[in-house]
Tab-separated table of N, CA, C and O in Angstrom:
chain	number	residue	atom	x	y	z
A	1	MET	N	0.834	-1.167	0.000
A	1	MET	CA	0.000	0.000	0.000
A	1	MET	C	0.887	1.241	0.000
A	1	MET	O	1.828	1.337	0.775
A	2	ARG	N	0.555	2.157	-0.869
A	2	ARG	CA	1.316	3.405	-0.916
A	2	ARG	C	0.926	4.305	0.254
A	2	ARG	O	-0.176	4.209	0.789
A	3	LEU	N	1.841	5.156	0.618
A	3	LEU	CA	1.611	6.062	1.739
A	3	LEU	C	0.409	6.962	1.465
A	3	LEU	O	-0.398	7.216	2.365
A	4	THR	N	0.247	7.419	0.239
A	4	THR	CA	-0.905	8.266	-0.089
A	4	THR	C	-2.207	7.487	0.085
A	4	THR	O	-3.205	8.041	0.553
A	5	ASP	N	-2.220	6.216	-0.280
A	5	ASP	CA	-3.408	5.383	-0.084
A	5	ASP	C	-3.704	5.220	1.406
A	5	ASP	O	-4.859	5.243	1.824
A	6	PHE	N	-2.661	5.028	2.180
A	6	PHE	CA	-2.828	4.890	3.626
A	6	PHE	C	-3.515	6.128	4.203
A	6	PHE	O	-4.496	6.018	4.941
A	7	TRP	N	-2.996	7.318	3.874
A	7	TRP	CA	-3.564	8.549	4.427
A	7	TRP	C	-4.984	8.780	3.933
A	7	TRP	O	-5.829	9.258	4.690
A	8	THR	N	-5.268	8.414	2.695
A	8	THR	CA	-6.626	8.536	2.168
A	8	THR	C	-7.583	7.664	2.967
A	8	THR	O	-8.674	8.103	3.358
A	9	ARG	N	-7.187	6.430	3.210
A	9	ARG	CA	-8.036	5.519	3.995
A	9	ARG	C	-8.232	6.020	5.421
A	9	ARG	O	-9.331	5.966	5.958
A	10	LEU	N	-7.151	6.487	6.033
A	10	LEU	CA	-7.252	6.983	7.410
A	10	LEU	C	-8.199	8.178	7.475
A	10	LEU	O	-9.038	8.273	8.378
A	11	GLU	N	-8.108	9.067	6.500
A	11	GLU	CA	-8.990	10.232	6.463
A	11	GLU	C	-10.437	9.829	6.193
A	11	GLU	O	-11.363	10.429	6.743
A	12	GLN	N	-10.648	8.826	5.362
A	12	GLN	CA	-12.003	8.362	5.091
A	12	GLN	C	-12.618	7.729	6.349
A	12	GLN	O	-13.815	7.883	6.593
A	13	ALA	N	-11.816	7.043	7.106
A	13	ALA	CA	-12.314	6.370	8.300
A	13	ALA	C	-12.524	7.332	9.472
A	13	ALA	O	-13.474	7.184	10.237
A	14	PHE	N	-11.652	8.315	9.624
A	14	PHE	CA	-11.678	9.156	10.820
A	14	PHE	C	-11.909	10.638	10.550
A	14	PHE	O	-12.018	11.413	11.492
A	15	GLY	N	-11.960	11.029	9.293
A	15	GLY	CA	-12.116	12.438	8.950
A	15	GLY	C	-10.772	13.109	8.790
A	15	GLY	O	-9.795	12.731	9.450
A	16	PRO	N	-10.705	14.098	7.889
A	16	PRO	CA	-9.415	14.733	7.584
A	16	PRO	C	-8.737	15.385	8.786
A	16	PRO	O	-7.537	15.268	8.964
A	17	GLY	N	-9.492	16.066	9.626
A	17	GLY	CA	-8.883	16.732	10.774
A	17	GLY	C	-8.435	15.767	11.849
A	17	GLY	O	-7.344	15.890	12.409
A	18	TYR	N	-9.250	14.783	12.144
A	18	TYR	CA	-8.949	13.854	13.228
A	18	TYR	C	-7.887	12.831	12.830
A	18	TYR	O	-7.129	12.370	13.688
A	19	ALA	N	-7.807	12.469	11.563
A	19	ALA	CA	-6.844	11.453	11.119
A	19	ALA	C	-5.408	11.871	11.451
A	19	ALA	O	-4.627	11.070	11.969
A	20	THR	N	-5.079	13.107	11.177
A	20	THR	CA	-3.722	13.594	11.452
A	20	THR	C	-3.437	13.613	12.949
A	20	THR	O	-2.364	13.185	13.389
A	21	SER	N	-4.396	14.090	13.713
A	21	SER	CA	-4.234	14.126	15.168
A	21	SER	C	-4.107	12.718	15.738
A	21	SER	O	-3.240	12.450	16.572
A	22	MET	N	-4.970	11.834	15.265
A	22	MET	CA	-4.937	10.460	15.729
A	22	MET	C	-3.595	9.794	15.432
A	22	MET	O	-3.038	9.081	16.263
A	23	ALA	N	-3.073	10.055	14.248
A	23	ALA	CA	-1.808	9.439	13.832
A	23	ALA	C	-0.649	9.848	14.741
A	23	ALA	O	0.279	9.070	14.956
A	24	SER	N	-0.725	11.042	15.278
A	24	SER	CA	0.381	11.498	16.119
A	24	SER	C	0.129	11.297	17.612
A	24	SER	O	1.079	11.353	18.401
A	25	ASP	N	-1.133	11.048	17.988
A	25	ASP	CA	-1.457	10.970	19.411
A	25	ASP	C	-1.802	9.577	19.933
A	25	ASP	O	-1.554	9.286	21.101
A	26	GLN	N	-2.402	8.739	19.119
A	26	GLN	CA	-2.886	7.439	19.575
A	26	GLN	C	-1.781	6.380	19.530
A	26	GLN	O	-1.226	6.108	18.478
A	27	VAL	N	-1.482	5.812	20.674
A	27	VAL	CA	-0.503	4.726	20.769
A	27	VAL	C	-1.261	3.410	20.582
A	27	VAL	O	-2.260	3.166	21.252
A	28	LEU	N	-0.787	2.590	19.653
A	28	LEU	CA	-1.442	1.316	19.375
A	28	LEU	C	-0.569	0.161	19.851
A	28	LEU	O	0.600	0.067	19.486
A	29	PRO	N	-1.134	-0.738	20.655
A	29	PRO	CA	-0.363	-1.890	21.123
A	29	PRO	C	0.118	-2.763	19.962
A	29	PRO	O	1.182	-3.358	20.040
A	30	GLN	N	-0.668	-2.791	18.885
A	30	GLN	CA	-0.297	-3.596	17.716
A	30	GLN	C	0.960	-3.060	17.026
A	30	GLN	O	1.579	-3.750	16.220
A	31	LEU	N	1.328	-1.831	17.342
A	31	LEU	CA	2.535	-1.223	16.772
A	31	LEU	C	3.640	-1.132	17.818
A	31	LEU	O	4.472	-0.228	17.787
A	32	ASP	N	3.625	-2.057	18.742
A	32	ASP	CA	4.634	-2.108	19.815
A	32	ASP	C	4.664	-0.826	20.637
A	32	ASP	O	5.730	-0.338	21.010
A	33	GLY	N	3.477	-0.298	20.909
A	33	GLY	CA	3.397	0.876	21.758
A	33	GLY	C	3.802	2.169	21.087
A	33	GLY	O	4.131	3.138	21.768
A	34	ARG	N	3.771	2.191	19.771
A	34	ARG	CA	4.105	3.417	19.039
A	34	ARG	C	2.825	4.031	18.473
A	34	ARG	O	1.817	3.358	18.316
A	35	THR	N	2.929	5.295	18.133
A	35	THR	CA	1.835	5.927	17.411
A	35	THR	C	1.936	5.512	15.942
A	35	THR	O	2.957	4.961	15.500
A	36	ILE	N	0.889	5.807	15.205
A	36	ILE	CA	0.899	5.527	13.765
A	36	ILE	C	2.065	6.254	13.110
A	36	ILE	O	2.816	5.667	12.331
A	37	GLN	N	2.214	7.532	13.433
A	37	GLN	CA	3.283	8.318	12.810
A	37	GLN	C	4.662	7.790	13.189
A	37	GLN	O	5.552	7.714	12.340
A	38	GLN	N	4.845	7.412	14.431
A	38	GLN	CA	6.139	6.862	14.852
A	38	GLN	C	6.446	5.569	14.098
A	38	GLN	O	7.589	5.350	13.697
A	39	ALA	N	5.439	4.728	13.923
A	39	ALA	CA	5.647	3.473	13.201
A	39	ALA	C	6.013	3.747	11.745
A	39	ALA	O	6.941	3.132	11.207
A	40	LEU	N	5.307	4.675	11.116
A	40	LEU	CA	5.630	5.013	9.726
A	40	LEU	C	7.038	5.603	9.624
A	40	LEU	O	7.808	5.241	8.724
A	41	ASP	N	7.374	6.493	10.551
A	41	ASP	CA	8.706	7.101	10.556
A	41	ASP	C	9.805	6.069	10.778
A	41	ASP	O	10.929	6.231	10.286
A	42	ALA	N	9.479	5.000	11.509
A	42	ALA	CA	10.454	3.937	11.785
A	42	ALA	C	10.588	2.962	10.615
A	42	ALA	O	11.395	2.036	10.677
A	43	GLY	N	9.765	3.154	9.585
A	43	GLY	CA	9.879	2.302	8.411
A	43	GLY	C	8.973	1.092	8.397
A	43	GLY	O	9.122	0.207	7.560
A	44	VAL	N	8.021	1.033	9.333
A	44	VAL	CA	7.055	-0.060	9.320
A	44	VAL	C	6.218	0.077	8.051
A	44	VAL	O	5.785	1.185	7.708
A	45	ALA	N	6.011	-1.013	7.367
A	45	ALA	CA	5.258	-0.990	6.113
A	45	ALA	C	3.859	-0.430	6.343
A	45	ALA	O	3.208	-0.748	7.345
A	46	THR	N	3.393	0.376	5.401
A	46	THR	CA	2.082	0.992	5.539
A	46	THR	C	0.978	-0.045	5.684
A	46	THR	O	0.031	0.160	6.436
A	47	VAL	N	1.098	-1.161	5.003
A	47	VAL	CA	0.062	-2.193	5.118
A	47	VAL	C	0.024	-2.775	6.529
A	47	VAL	O	-1.045	-3.071	7.060
A	48	VAL	N	1.155	-2.895	7.168
A	48	VAL	CA	1.221	-3.383	8.550
A	48	VAL	C	0.578	-2.360	9.485
A	48	VAL	O	-0.203	-2.720	10.379
A	49	VAL	N	0.877	-1.095	9.268
A	49	VAL	CA	0.293	-0.037	10.099
A	49	VAL	C	-1.220	0.010	9.881
A	49	VAL	O	-1.981	0.122	10.836
A	50	TRP	N	-1.652	-0.108	8.632
A	50	TRP	CA	-3.079	-0.082	8.356
A	50	TRP	C	-3.803	-1.246	9.041
A	50	TRP	O	-4.868	-1.073	9.611
A	51	ARG	N	-3.220	-2.415	8.983
A	51	ARG	CA	-3.827	-3.575	9.658
A	51	ARG	C	-3.935	-3.341	11.160
A	51	ARG	O	-4.900	-3.775	11.790
A	52	ALA	N	-2.964	-2.657	11.721
A	52	ALA	CA	-3.013	-2.333	13.145
A	52	ALA	C	-4.156	-1.362	13.432
A	52	ALA	O	-4.854	-1.495	14.443
A	53	VAL	N	-4.367	-0.399	12.553
A	53	VAL	CA	-5.475	0.544	12.712
A	53	VAL	C	-6.807	-0.197	12.651
A	53	VAL	O	-7.685	0.001	13.493
A	54	VAL	N	-6.952	-1.067	11.669
A	54	VAL	CA	-8.189	-1.844	11.523
A	54	VAL	C	-8.426	-2.708	12.761
A	54	VAL	O	-9.549	-2.792	13.262
A	55	ALA	N	-7.376	-3.331	13.262
A	55	ALA	CA	-7.504	-4.177	14.452
A	55	ALA	C	-7.867	-3.356	15.690
A	55	ALA	O	-8.648	-3.799	16.532
A	56	ALA	N	-7.332	-2.163	15.794
A	56	ALA	CA	-7.585	-1.323	16.965
A	56	ALA	C	-8.963	-0.668	16.920
A	56	ALA	O	-9.560	-0.402	17.970
A	57	TYR	N	-9.471	-0.434	15.716
A	57	TYR	CA	-10.742	0.268	15.558
A	57	TYR	C	-11.659	-0.471	14.584
A	57	TYR	O	-12.077	0.077	13.567
A	58	PRO	N	-12.015	-1.710	14.882
A	58	PRO	CA	-12.810	-2.502	13.936
A	58	PRO	C	-14.192	-1.915	13.653
A	58	PRO	O	-14.728	-2.104	12.560
A	59	ASP	N	-14.759	-1.203	14.609
A	59	ASP	CA	-16.081	-0.621	14.409
A	59	ASP	C	-16.036	0.725	13.684
A	59	ASP	O	-17.045	1.195	13.192
A	60	ARG	N	-14.867	1.312	13.632
A	60	ARG	CA	-14.735	2.637	13.024
A	60	ARG	C	-14.327	2.580	11.558
A	60	ARG	O	-14.694	3.436	10.771
A	61	VAL	N	-13.565	1.548	11.188
A	61	VAL	CA	-13.063	1.437	9.809
A	61	VAL	C	-14.074	0.634	8.989
A	61	VAL	O	-14.327	-0.537	9.286
A	62	PRO	N	-14.657	1.260	7.956
A	62	PRO	CA	-15.630	0.543	7.123
A	62	PRO	C	-15.002	-0.669	6.446
A	62	PRO	O	-13.823	-0.661	6.069
A	63	ALA	N	-15.793	-1.707	6.268
A	63	ALA	CA	-15.305	-2.956	5.654
A	63	ALA	C	-14.695	-2.689	4.289
A	63	ALA	O	-13.731	-3.352	3.896
A	64	ARG	N	-15.217	-1.733	3.550
A	64	ARG	CA	-14.693	-1.455	2.205
A	64	ARG	C	-13.249	-0.950	2.232
A	64	ARG	O	-12.554	-0.977	1.232
A	65	LEU	N	-12.808	-0.491	3.403
A	65	LEU	CA	-11.438	0.010	3.529
A	65	LEU	C	-10.463	-1.019	4.070
A	65	LEU	O	-9.278	-0.757	4.176
A	66	HIS	N	-10.956	-2.170	4.411
A	66	HIS	CA	-10.071	-3.217	4.944
A	66	HIS	C	-9.187	-3.666	3.821
A	66	HIS	O	-8.153	-4.054	3.851
């Protein structure tokens, strides 16, 4: 998954304003206690980060974005 696709999906799931805030503020256990942005900055593959988002927020991410 390309980084632009990742951000598009995150914005579709959480809204443009909240997606950016969430990426820098929410620590996900699936990312070894890192935020989304920290994981991306560390070189974790976007598809791995996206799967962590889906796992952490299964009710928030629409099935079409899985």
